[in-house]
PDB file of C-alpha atoms in Angstrom:
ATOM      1  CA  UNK E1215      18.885  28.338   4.713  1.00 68.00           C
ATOM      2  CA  UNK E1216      17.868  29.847   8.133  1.00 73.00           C
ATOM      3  CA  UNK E1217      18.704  28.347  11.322  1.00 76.00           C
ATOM      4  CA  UNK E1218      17.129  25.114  10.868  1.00 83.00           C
ATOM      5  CA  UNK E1219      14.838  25.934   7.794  1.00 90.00           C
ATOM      6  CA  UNK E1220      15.545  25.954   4.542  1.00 90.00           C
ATOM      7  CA  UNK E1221      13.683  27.669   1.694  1.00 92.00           C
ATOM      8  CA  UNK E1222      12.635  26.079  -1.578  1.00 92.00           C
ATOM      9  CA  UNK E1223      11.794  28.269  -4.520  1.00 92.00           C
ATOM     10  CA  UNK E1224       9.512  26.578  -7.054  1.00 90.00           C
ATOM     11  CA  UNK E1225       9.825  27.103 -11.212  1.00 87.00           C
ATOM     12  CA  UNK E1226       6.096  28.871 -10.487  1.00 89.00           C
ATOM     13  CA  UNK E1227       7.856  31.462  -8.449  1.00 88.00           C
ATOM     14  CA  UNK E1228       6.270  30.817  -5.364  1.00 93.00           C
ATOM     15  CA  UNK E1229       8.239  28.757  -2.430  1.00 93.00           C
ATOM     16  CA  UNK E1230       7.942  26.590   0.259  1.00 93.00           C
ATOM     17  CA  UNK E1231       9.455  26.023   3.662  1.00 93.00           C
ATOM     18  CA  UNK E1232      11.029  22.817   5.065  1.00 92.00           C
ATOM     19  CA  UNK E1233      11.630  22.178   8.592  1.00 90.00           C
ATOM     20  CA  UNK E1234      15.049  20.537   8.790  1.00 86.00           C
ATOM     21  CA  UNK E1235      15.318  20.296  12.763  1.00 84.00           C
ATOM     22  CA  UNK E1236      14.821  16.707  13.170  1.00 83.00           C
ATOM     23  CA  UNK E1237      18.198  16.480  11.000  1.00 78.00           C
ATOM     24  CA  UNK E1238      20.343  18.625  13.369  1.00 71.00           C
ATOM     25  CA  UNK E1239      20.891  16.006  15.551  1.00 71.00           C
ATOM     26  CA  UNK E1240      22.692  12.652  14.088  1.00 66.00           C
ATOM     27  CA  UNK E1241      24.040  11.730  17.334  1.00 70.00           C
ATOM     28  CA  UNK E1242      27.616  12.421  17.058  1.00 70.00           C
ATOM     29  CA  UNK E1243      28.143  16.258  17.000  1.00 68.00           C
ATOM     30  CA  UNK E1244      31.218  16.330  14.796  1.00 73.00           C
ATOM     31  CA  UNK E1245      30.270  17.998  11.866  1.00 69.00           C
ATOM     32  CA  UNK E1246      33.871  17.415  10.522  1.00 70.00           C
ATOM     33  CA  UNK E1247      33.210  14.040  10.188  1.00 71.00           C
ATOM     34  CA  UNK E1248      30.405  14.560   7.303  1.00 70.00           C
ATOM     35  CA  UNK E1249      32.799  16.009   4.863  1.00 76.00           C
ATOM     36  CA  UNK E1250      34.362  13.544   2.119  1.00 79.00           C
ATOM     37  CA  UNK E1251      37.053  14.946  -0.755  1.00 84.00           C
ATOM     38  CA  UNK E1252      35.978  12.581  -4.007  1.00 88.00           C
ATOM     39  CA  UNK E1253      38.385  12.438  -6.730  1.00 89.00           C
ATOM     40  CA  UNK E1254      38.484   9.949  -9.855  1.00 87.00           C
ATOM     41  CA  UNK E1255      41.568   7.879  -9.984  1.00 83.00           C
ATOM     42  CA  UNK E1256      44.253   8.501 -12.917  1.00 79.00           C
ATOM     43  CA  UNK E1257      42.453   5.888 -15.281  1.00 82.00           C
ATOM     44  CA  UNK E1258      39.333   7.136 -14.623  1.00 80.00           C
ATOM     45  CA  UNK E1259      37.889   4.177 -13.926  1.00 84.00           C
ATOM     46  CA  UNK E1260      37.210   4.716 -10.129  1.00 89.00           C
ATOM     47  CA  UNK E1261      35.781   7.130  -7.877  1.00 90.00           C
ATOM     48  CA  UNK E1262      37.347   7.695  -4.391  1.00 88.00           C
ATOM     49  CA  UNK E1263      36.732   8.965  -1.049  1.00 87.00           C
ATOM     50  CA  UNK E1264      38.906  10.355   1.824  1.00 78.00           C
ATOM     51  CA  UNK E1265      40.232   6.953   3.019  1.00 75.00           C
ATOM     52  CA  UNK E1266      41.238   5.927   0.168  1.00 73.00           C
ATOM     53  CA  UNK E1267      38.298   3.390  -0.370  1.00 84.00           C
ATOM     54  CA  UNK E1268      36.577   3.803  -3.634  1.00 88.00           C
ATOM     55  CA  UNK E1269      33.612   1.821  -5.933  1.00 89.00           C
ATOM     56  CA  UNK E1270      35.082   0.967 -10.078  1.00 87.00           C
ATOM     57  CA  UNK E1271      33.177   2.587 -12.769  1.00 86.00           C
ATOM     58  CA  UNK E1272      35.074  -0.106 -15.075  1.00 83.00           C
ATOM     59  CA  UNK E1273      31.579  -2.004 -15.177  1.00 84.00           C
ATOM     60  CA  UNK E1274      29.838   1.054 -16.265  1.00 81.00           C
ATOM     61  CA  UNK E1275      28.850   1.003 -20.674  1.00 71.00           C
ATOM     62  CA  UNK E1276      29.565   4.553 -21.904  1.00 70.00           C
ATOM     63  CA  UNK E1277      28.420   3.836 -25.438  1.00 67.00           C
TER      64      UNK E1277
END
């Protein structure tokens, strides 16, 4: 990343260039407020954000 482009490099080994200024600007200039910590509850059956607020994997078939 460069300022406000970012480089891809491709399996070929050549890369490509992406413009990412119209994404600098998401209208509340707090970068702070982007960040999340994610952590999986003591049963493991739920992942959580910040808050406290969090979606159950208890659904989820892992056979």
């Amino acid at each position: 990343l460069n300022g406000n482009t970012a480089t891809v490099f491709i399996e070929d080994g050549s890369s490509a260039s992406v413009d990412l200024t119209s994404l600098v600007n998401d209208a509340d200039a707090d970068p702070n407020n982007e960040l999340q910590d994610l952590s999986i509850n003591a049963t493991n059956d739920s992942i959580l954000i910040s808050n406290g607020q969090g979606i159950s994997l208890s659904s989820i078939n892992t056979d």
